[in-house]
Amino acid sequence: MKASAIAHANIALVKYWGKRNKEVMLPQNGSISMTTNDFHAHTTVEFDPSLQEDILIVNDKEFPKGMEEYDDYVGKFLTVARQLSGKDLKAKIVSKNNFPTAAGLASSAAGFAALATAVNGALGMGLDQKGLSMLARRGSGSATRSIHGGFVEWLRGENEDGSDCFAQQIAPPEHWPEFRMITCITSTKAKKVKSRAGMSQTLKTSPMYKAWLETVNQNLETVRKGILEKNFSLVGSTAEENCIKMHATMLTTKPSIVYWNAGTIELIHAIHNWRDEGLEAYFTIDAGPQVKIICLEKDAEEIVRRVKEFPAIEDVRVVKPGPDARLTEEHLF
Ligand code: PMV
């Protein structure tokens, strides 16, 4: 009853922001992302009848019961996995990320996609990718997309039980290998407002949220089409527009949520200027200060060179479309 899995973080081109059902983790709107080839979570889980309590160790740090990471995230997820599998056993989970946790780099997406894949293997649940994406969703919404590689859409669904709410691949990584995202780390500190709390507050208090929901389906359609046709300008410009709209709902929430720092703003201006000069790059930003620059392979080197000139940027990593979540024989304990 032990298995290990690796899953990669994804970066949304059309964002998920807001739940319509917190219990079953159903989104207000559909979303589209690219699964990365680099940032990953590697997780080992073992269900063990001799354990009295679950053990959770992430990046060498233990998160016992009573801590938010356990109670609100992994503990709830394990309850769902136990119900689904019919096996009421405690688990030891050890997970490692190769990127900063909780700083707007979708660490929870990679983490829960890896955990769902490992739990499925350890408990012999026999879930296919659709089932896995639905299980991963119960840990963190965006994790539902990290089950698949390449370009992925998380379908909003209509049913209140979540039975039509899962992720499916739009195109595999080989479809558009020239697509790049340059992640510019402007701070490695954990963010003050987790996305879960941020989206719930936005839904309740932002007057802009209605406009977000009214326009997101159009963005989904455009980005889906742009990916299939490999129309870079269409995908990049729509992703940037969608990101700004999401941040507009955050900024207008009471109290206002500002995830950006000075480095974030500096890069936004720079990217706009580069575009005016003919260097085609767009940005997207999640619930954190990091800027992900969307570009094509041919321009990536020049953009990295320019980004490195900014003193505020702590680290730059170039990613491209990456693989599905998968089991591995490499156990962490
Ligand atoms: O699944 P969560 O709770 O990590 O929320 C993710 C929210 C965004 O990253 C801002 C958008 C997205 O679709 O990934």
GROMACS .gro file of C-alpha atoms and ligand atoms in nm:
model
  347
    1MET     CA    1   0.000   0.000   0.000
    2LYS     CA    2   0.284   0.233  -0.089
    3ALA     CA    3   0.326   0.434  -0.409
    4SER     CA    4   0.509   0.742  -0.537
    5ALA     CA    5   0.417   0.988  -0.807
    6ILE     CA    6   0.547   1.297  -0.982
    7ALA     CA    7   0.319   1.573  -1.108
    8HIS     CA    8   0.405   1.905  -1.263
    9ALA     CA    9   0.272   2.248  -1.178
   10ASN     CA   10   0.047   2.416  -1.430
   11ILE     CA   11   0.012   2.783  -1.512
   12ALA     CA   12  -0.333   2.906  -1.609
   13LEU     CA   13  -0.391   3.099  -1.930
   14VAL     CA   14  -0.757   3.143  -1.839
   15LYS     CA   15  -0.783   3.150  -1.463
   16TYR     CA   16  -0.995   2.966  -1.210
   17TRP     CA   17  -1.108   3.219  -0.951
   18GLY     CA   18  -1.402   3.136  -0.724
   19LYS     CA   19  -1.591   2.827  -0.616
   20ARG     CA   20  -1.959   2.754  -0.654
   21ASN     CA   21  -1.936   2.464  -0.408
   22LYS     CA   22  -1.660   2.458  -0.145
   23GLU     CA   23  -1.740   2.111  -0.014
   24VAL     CA   24  -1.704   1.928  -0.346
   25MET     CA   25  -1.466   2.194  -0.487
   26LEU     CA   26  -1.661   2.310  -0.790
   27PRO     CA   27  -1.548   2.622  -0.975
   28GLN     CA   28  -1.759   2.917  -1.082
   29ASN     CA   29  -1.592   2.909  -1.422
   30GLY     CA   30  -1.388   2.681  -1.647
   31SER     CA   31  -1.014   2.738  -1.690
   32ILE     CA   32  -0.727   2.651  -1.925
   33SER     CA   33  -0.361   2.598  -1.837
   34MET     CA   34  -0.027   2.472  -1.955
   35THR     CA   35   0.135   2.197  -1.752
   36THR     CA   36   0.505   2.277  -1.711
   37ASN     CA   37   0.799   2.048  -1.783
   38ASP     CA   38   1.001   2.166  -1.486
   39PHE     CA   39   0.828   2.259  -1.158
   40HIS     CA   40   0.718   1.936  -1.002
   41ALA     CA   41   0.609   1.771  -0.680
   42HIS     CA   42   0.738   1.424  -0.596
   43THR     CA   43   0.523   1.246  -0.339
   44THR     CA   44   0.534   0.911  -0.164
   45VAL     CA   45   0.235   0.781   0.031
   46GLU     CA   46   0.201   0.468   0.239
   47PHE     CA   47  -0.119   0.352   0.406
   48ASP     CA   48  -0.025   0.161   0.717
   49PRO     CA   49  -0.260  -0.016   0.965
   50SER     CA   50  -0.007   0.039   1.247
   51LEU     CA   51  -0.027   0.422   1.220
   52GLN     CA   52  -0.242   0.605   1.478
   53GLU     CA   53  -0.235   0.939   1.294
   54ASP     CA   54  -0.154   1.061   0.945
   55ILE     CA   55   0.199   1.193   0.900
   56LEU     CA   56   0.259   1.476   0.654
   57ILE     CA   57   0.608   1.597   0.565
   58VAL     CA   58   0.649   1.859   0.291
   59ASN     CA   59   0.996   1.978   0.193
   60ASP     CA   60   1.141   1.815   0.509
   61LYS     CA   61   0.897   1.999   0.740
   62GLU     CA   62   0.631   1.814   0.935
   63PHE     CA   63   0.272   1.950   0.932
   64PRO     CA   64   0.082   1.780   1.215
   65LYS     CA   65  -0.292   1.776   1.273
   66GLY     CA   66  -0.407   2.119   1.388
   67MET     CA   67  -0.197   2.300   1.131
   68GLU     CA   68  -0.386   2.460   0.843
   69GLU     CA   69  -0.190   2.269   0.578
   70TYR     CA   70  -0.303   1.942   0.731
   71ASP     CA   71  -0.656   2.023   0.851
   72ASP     CA   72  -0.785   2.230   0.559
   73TYR     CA   73  -0.597   2.063   0.277
   74VAL     CA   74  -0.443   1.716   0.315
   75GLY     CA   75  -0.671   1.596   0.598
   76LYS     CA   76  -0.985   1.680   0.400
   77PHE     CA   77  -0.839   1.523   0.088
   78LEU     CA   78  -0.756   1.198   0.272
   79THR     CA   79  -1.110   1.180   0.409
   80VAL     CA   80  -1.240   1.186   0.050
   81ALA     CA   81  -0.984   0.926  -0.065
   82ARG     CA   82  -1.083   0.697   0.226
   83GLN     CA   83  -1.452   0.731   0.143
   84LEU     CA   84  -1.393   0.657  -0.226
   85SER     CA   85  -1.163   0.359  -0.167
   86GLY     CA   86  -1.351   0.218   0.132
   87LYS     CA   87  -1.016   0.176   0.310
   88ASP     CA   88  -1.003   0.352   0.644
   89LEU     CA   89  -0.629   0.353   0.706
   90LYS     CA   90  -0.387   0.623   0.822
   91ALA     CA   91  -0.116   0.736   0.585
   92LYS     CA   92   0.237   0.867   0.587
   93ILE     CA   93   0.295   1.126   0.313
   94VAL     CA   94   0.631   1.272   0.219
   95SER     CA   95   0.644   1.530  -0.057
   96LYS     CA   96   0.913   1.748  -0.210
   97ASN     CA   97   0.878   2.039  -0.452
   98ASN     CA   98   1.160   2.164  -0.671
   99PHE     CA   99   1.024   2.522  -0.655
  100PRO     CA  100   0.914   2.772  -0.385
  101THR     CA  101   0.596   2.660  -0.209
  102ALA     CA  102   0.296   2.893  -0.169
  103ALA     CA  103   0.443   3.183  -0.361
  104GLY     CA  104   0.207   3.186  -0.657
  105LEU     CA  105   0.373   2.903  -0.846
  106ALA     CA  106   0.085   2.658  -0.818
  107SER     CA  107   0.264   2.435  -0.567
  108SER     CA  108  -0.069   2.300  -0.445
  109ALA     CA  109  -0.161   2.197  -0.801
  110ALA     CA  110   0.150   1.983  -0.844
  111GLY     CA  111   0.125   1.860  -0.485
  112PHE     CA  112  -0.233   1.736  -0.499
  113ALA     CA  113  -0.201   1.593  -0.851
  114ALA     CA  114   0.099   1.391  -0.728
  115LEU     CA  115  -0.083   1.293  -0.409
  116ALA     CA  116  -0.397   1.180  -0.598
  117THR     CA  117  -0.184   0.974  -0.837
  118ALA     CA  118   0.014   0.815  -0.552
  119VAL     CA  119  -0.299   0.744  -0.341
  120ASN     CA  120  -0.468   0.583  -0.643
  121GLY     CA  121  -0.163   0.358  -0.684
  122ALA     CA  122  -0.121   0.280  -0.313
  123LEU     CA  123  -0.486   0.192  -0.256
  124GLY     CA  124  -0.537   0.022  -0.594
  125MET     CA  125  -0.836   0.246  -0.668
  126GLY     CA  126  -0.806   0.195  -1.043
  127LEU     CA  127  -0.898   0.552  -1.136
  128ASP     CA  128  -0.838   0.668  -1.495
  129GLN     CA  129  -0.720   1.023  -1.574
  130LYS     CA  130  -1.072   1.161  -1.553
  131GLY     CA  131  -1.121   1.000  -1.212
  132LEU     CA  132  -0.777   1.118  -1.099
  133SER     CA  133  -0.850   1.475  -1.201
  134MET     CA  134  -1.173   1.462  -1.001
  135LEU     CA  135  -0.988   1.326  -0.697
  136ALA     CA  136  -0.707   1.584  -0.728
  137ARG     CA  137  -0.973   1.857  -0.745
  138ARG     CA  138  -1.078   1.773  -0.389
  139GLY     CA  139  -0.734   1.878  -0.263
  140SER     CA  140  -0.691   2.194  -0.467
  141GLY     CA  141  -0.896   2.315  -0.762
  142SER     CA  142  -0.606   2.384  -0.994
  143ALA     CA  143  -0.462   2.036  -0.923
  144THR     CA  144  -0.735   1.889  -1.139
  145ARG     CA  145  -0.547   2.025  -1.445
  146SER     CA  146  -0.203   1.890  -1.347
  147ILE     CA  147  -0.313   1.530  -1.407
  148HIS     CA  148  -0.270   1.594  -1.779
  149GLY     CA  149   0.035   1.722  -1.962
  150GLY     CA  150   0.039   1.985  -2.236
  151PHE     CA  151  -0.256   2.223  -2.265
  152VAL     CA  152  -0.548   2.138  -2.040
  153GLU     CA  153  -0.903   2.259  -1.981
  154TRP     CA  154  -1.086   2.214  -1.652
  155LEU     CA  155  -1.454   2.190  -1.736
  156ARG     CA  156  -1.683   2.384  -1.504
  157GLY     CA  157  -1.959   2.128  -1.524
  158GLU     CA  158  -2.321   2.179  -1.422
  159ASN     CA  159  -2.395   1.899  -1.176
  160GLU     CA  160  -2.392   1.977  -0.805
  161ASP     CA  161  -2.225   1.643  -0.723
  162GLY     CA  162  -1.922   1.733  -0.939
  163SER     CA  163  -1.967   1.433  -1.169
  164ASP     CA  164  -1.912   1.646  -1.482
  165CYS     CA  165  -1.636   1.862  -1.337
  166PHE     CA  166  -1.296   1.732  -1.448
  167ALA     CA  167  -0.999   1.819  -1.666
  168GLN     CA  168  -0.927   1.712  -2.020
  169GLN     CA  169  -0.631   1.765  -2.247
  170ILE     CA  170  -0.674   2.018  -2.530
  171ALA     CA  171  -0.339   1.928  -2.688
  172PRO     CA  172  -0.035   1.722  -2.582
  173PRO     CA  173   0.306   1.886  -2.522
  174GLU     CA  174   0.432   1.785  -2.870
  175HIS     CA  175   0.156   1.994  -3.031
  176TRP     CA  176   0.328   2.324  -2.950
  177PRO     CA  177   0.683   2.260  -2.827
  178GLU     CA  178   0.788   2.621  -2.906
  179PHE     CA  179   0.551   2.765  -2.643
  180ARG     CA  180   0.738   2.909  -2.344
  181MET     CA  181   0.663   3.062  -2.007
  182ILE     CA  182   0.941   3.247  -1.832
  183THR     CA  183   0.875   3.254  -1.460
  184CYS     CA  184   1.024   3.557  -1.296
  185ILE     CA  185   1.049   3.519  -0.920
  186THR     CA  186   1.004   3.858  -0.757
  187SER     CA  187   0.978   3.715  -0.404
  188THR     CA  188   1.020   3.370  -0.249
  189LYS     CA  189   0.819   3.461   0.063
  190ALA     CA  190   0.489   3.275   0.116
  191LYS     CA  191   0.196   3.497   0.019
  192LYS     CA  192  -0.020   3.658   0.287
  193VAL     CA  193  -0.359   3.556   0.145
  194LYS     CA  194  -0.391   3.199   0.020
  195SER     CA  195  -0.587   3.161  -0.304
  196ARG     CA  196  -0.864   2.974  -0.123
  197ALA     CA  197  -0.933   3.264   0.115
  198GLY     CA  198  -0.870   3.522  -0.158
  199MET     CA  199  -1.123   3.380  -0.399
  200SER     CA  200  -1.388   3.334  -0.134
  201GLN     CA  201  -1.352   3.698  -0.023
  202THR     CA  202  -1.358   3.815  -0.386
  203LEU     CA  203  -1.679   3.630  -0.458
  204LYS     CA  204  -1.847   3.789  -0.158
  205THR     CA  205  -1.730   4.148  -0.196
  206SER     CA  206  -1.595   4.244  -0.538
  207PRO     CA  207  -1.840   4.439  -0.758
  208MET     CA  208  -1.623   4.330  -1.054
  209TYR     CA  209  -1.680   3.959  -1.001
  210LYS     CA  210  -1.999   3.961  -1.208
  211ALA     CA  211  -1.810   4.107  -1.504
  212TRP     CA  212  -1.543   3.839  -1.462
  213LEU     CA  213  -1.800   3.562  -1.490
  214GLU     CA  214  -1.975   3.729  -1.782
  215THR     CA  215  -1.658   3.743  -1.994
  216VAL     CA  216  -1.462   3.433  -1.899
  217ASN     CA  217  -1.641   3.196  -2.139
  218GLN     CA  218  -1.536   3.411  -2.432
  219ASN     CA  219  -1.174   3.393  -2.310
  220LEU     CA  220  -1.199   3.014  -2.282
  221GLU     CA  221  -1.326   2.983  -2.637
  222THR     CA  222  -1.054   3.213  -2.775
  223VAL     CA  223  -0.767   3.045  -2.591
  224ARG     CA  224  -0.889   2.692  -2.679
  225LYS     CA  225  -0.906   2.795  -3.047
  226GLY     CA  226  -0.570   2.975  -3.028
  227ILE     CA  227  -0.400   2.667  -2.883
  228LEU     CA  228  -0.542   2.434  -3.147
  229GLU     CA  229  -0.441   2.674  -3.427
  230LYS     CA  230  -0.110   2.761  -3.258
  231ASN     CA  231  -0.202   3.128  -3.285
  232PHE     CA  232   0.047   3.278  -3.040
  233SER     CA  233  -0.080   3.638  -3.051
  234LEU     CA  234  -0.434   3.526  -2.979
  235VAL     CA  235  -0.338   3.302  -2.686
  236GLY     CA  236  -0.091   3.551  -2.536
  237SER     CA  237  -0.310   3.859  -2.561
  238THR     CA  238  -0.619   3.678  -2.429
  239ALA     CA  239  -0.423   3.526  -2.139
  240GLU     CA  240  -0.290   3.869  -2.040
  241GLU     CA  241  -0.637   4.024  -2.062
  242ASN     CA  242  -0.782   3.741  -1.853
  243CYS     CA  243  -0.511   3.779  -1.588
  244ILE     CA  244  -0.572   4.154  -1.555
  245LYS     CA  245  -0.945   4.093  -1.517
  246MET     CA  246  -0.887   3.841  -1.239
  247HIS     CA  247  -0.655   4.083  -1.056
  248ALA     CA  248  -0.916   4.358  -1.101
  249THR     CA  249  -1.159   4.145  -0.900
  250MET     CA  250  -0.893   4.091  -0.631
  251LEU     CA  251  -0.802   4.460  -0.612
  252THR     CA  252  -1.167   4.561  -0.574
  253THR     CA  253  -1.234   4.309  -0.296
  254LYS     CA  254  -1.293   4.437   0.060
  255PRO     CA  255  -1.035   4.448   0.209
  256SER     CA  256  -0.841   4.483  -0.114
  257ILE     CA  257  -0.604   4.200  -0.205
  258VAL     CA  258  -0.286   4.314  -0.379
  259TYR     CA  259  -0.063   4.021  -0.472
  260TRP     CA  260   0.180   4.232  -0.676
  261ASN     CA  261   0.502   4.384  -0.548
  262ALA     CA  262   0.727   4.650  -0.702
  263GLY     CA  263   0.909   4.392  -0.917
  264THR     CA  264   0.577   4.266  -1.055
  265ILE     CA  265   0.475   4.616  -1.168
  266GLU     CA  266   0.819   4.692  -1.314
  267LEU     CA  267   0.794   4.382  -1.532
  268ILE     CA  268   0.438   4.459  -1.645
  269HIS     CA  269   0.556   4.796  -1.777
  270ALA     CA  270   0.865   4.644  -1.935
  271ILE     CA  271   0.663   4.379  -2.120
  272HIS     CA  272   0.426   4.645  -2.255
  273ASN     CA  273   0.728   4.846  -2.378
  274TRP     CA  274   0.896   4.542  -2.536
  275ARG     CA  275   0.577   4.467  -2.723
  276ASP     CA  276   0.564   4.824  -2.856
  277GLU     CA  277   0.918   4.766  -2.986
  278GLY     CA  278   0.813   4.447  -3.163
  279LEU     CA  279   0.928   4.184  -2.913
  280GLU     CA  280   0.614   3.976  -2.869
  281ALA     CA  281   0.568   3.881  -2.505
  282TYR     CA  282   0.266   3.874  -2.274
  283PHE     CA  283   0.233   3.821  -1.900
  284THR     CA  284   0.021   3.624  -1.665
  285ILE     CA  285   0.023   3.640  -1.284
  286ASP     CA  286  -0.149   3.412  -1.033
  287ALA     CA  287  -0.230   3.464  -0.665
  288GLY     CA  288   0.120   3.584  -0.590
  289PRO     CA  289   0.382   3.834  -0.708
  290GLN     CA  290   0.561   3.618  -0.968
  291VAL     CA  291   0.533   3.718  -1.333
  292LYS     CA  292   0.512   3.447  -1.596
  293ILE     CA  293   0.611   3.582  -1.934
  294ILE     CA  294   0.445   3.406  -2.226
  295CYS     CA  295   0.659   3.392  -2.539
  296LEU     CA  296   0.788   3.169  -2.814
  297GLU     CA  297   1.117   2.977  -2.806
  298LYS     CA  298   1.279   3.213  -3.059
  299ASP     CA  299   1.245   3.512  -2.821
  300ALA     CA  300   1.305   3.336  -2.488
  301GLU     CA  301   1.680   3.396  -2.467
  302GLU     CA  302   1.651   3.768  -2.535
  303ILE     CA  303   1.368   3.805  -2.283
  304VAL     CA  304   1.564   3.619  -2.014
  305ARG     CA  305   1.861   3.848  -2.079
  306ARG     CA  306   1.641   4.155  -2.033
  307VAL     CA  307   1.467   4.019  -1.722
  308LYS     CA  308   1.801   3.949  -1.555
  309GLU     CA  309   1.881   4.321  -1.575
  310PHE     CA  310   1.610   4.392  -1.314
  311PRO     CA  311   1.759   4.389  -0.961
  312ALA     CA  312   1.417   4.297  -0.816
  313ILE     CA  313   1.411   3.961  -0.992
  314GLU     CA  314   1.543   3.684  -0.765
  315ASP     CA  315   1.527   3.397  -1.012
  316VAL     CA  316   1.426   3.325  -1.371
  317ARG     CA  317   1.318   2.983  -1.498
  318VAL     CA  318   1.205   2.899  -1.850
  319VAL     CA  319   0.939   2.628  -1.882
  320LYS     CA  320   0.759   2.467  -2.174
  321PRO     CA  321   0.467   2.225  -2.209
  322GLY     CA  322   0.534   1.922  -1.989
  323PRO     CA  323   0.410   1.570  -1.921
  324ASP     CA  324   0.118   1.395  -1.745
  325ALA     CA  325   0.129   1.311  -1.376
  326ARG     CA  326   0.274   0.962  -1.335
  327LEU     CA  327   0.374   0.693  -1.091
  328THR     CA  328   0.743   0.645  -1.018
  329GLU     CA  329   0.940   0.366  -0.851
  330GLU     CA  330   1.151   0.625  -0.668
  331HIS     CA  331   1.018   0.632  -0.312
  332LEU     CA  332   1.104   0.916  -0.074
  333PHE     CA  333   1.103   0.686   0.233
  334PMV     O1  334  -0.634   2.575  -0.683
  334PMV     P1  335  -0.585   2.692  -0.607
  334PMV     O2  336  -0.659   2.707  -0.479
  334PMV     O3  337  -0.436   2.688  -0.590
  334PMV     O4  338  -0.620   2.824  -0.690
  334PMV     C1  339  -0.553   2.863  -0.807
  334PMV     C2  340  -0.588   3.000  -0.846
  334PMV     C3  341  -0.503   3.064  -0.954
  334PMV     O5  342  -0.373   3.011  -0.953
  334PMV     C4  343  -0.493   3.213  -0.925
  334PMV     C5  344  -0.565   3.049  -1.092
  334PMV     C6  345  -0.552   2.916  -1.160
  334PMV     O6  346  -0.642   2.884  -1.239
  334PMV     O7  347  -0.453   2.844  -1.138
   0.00000   0.00000   0.00000
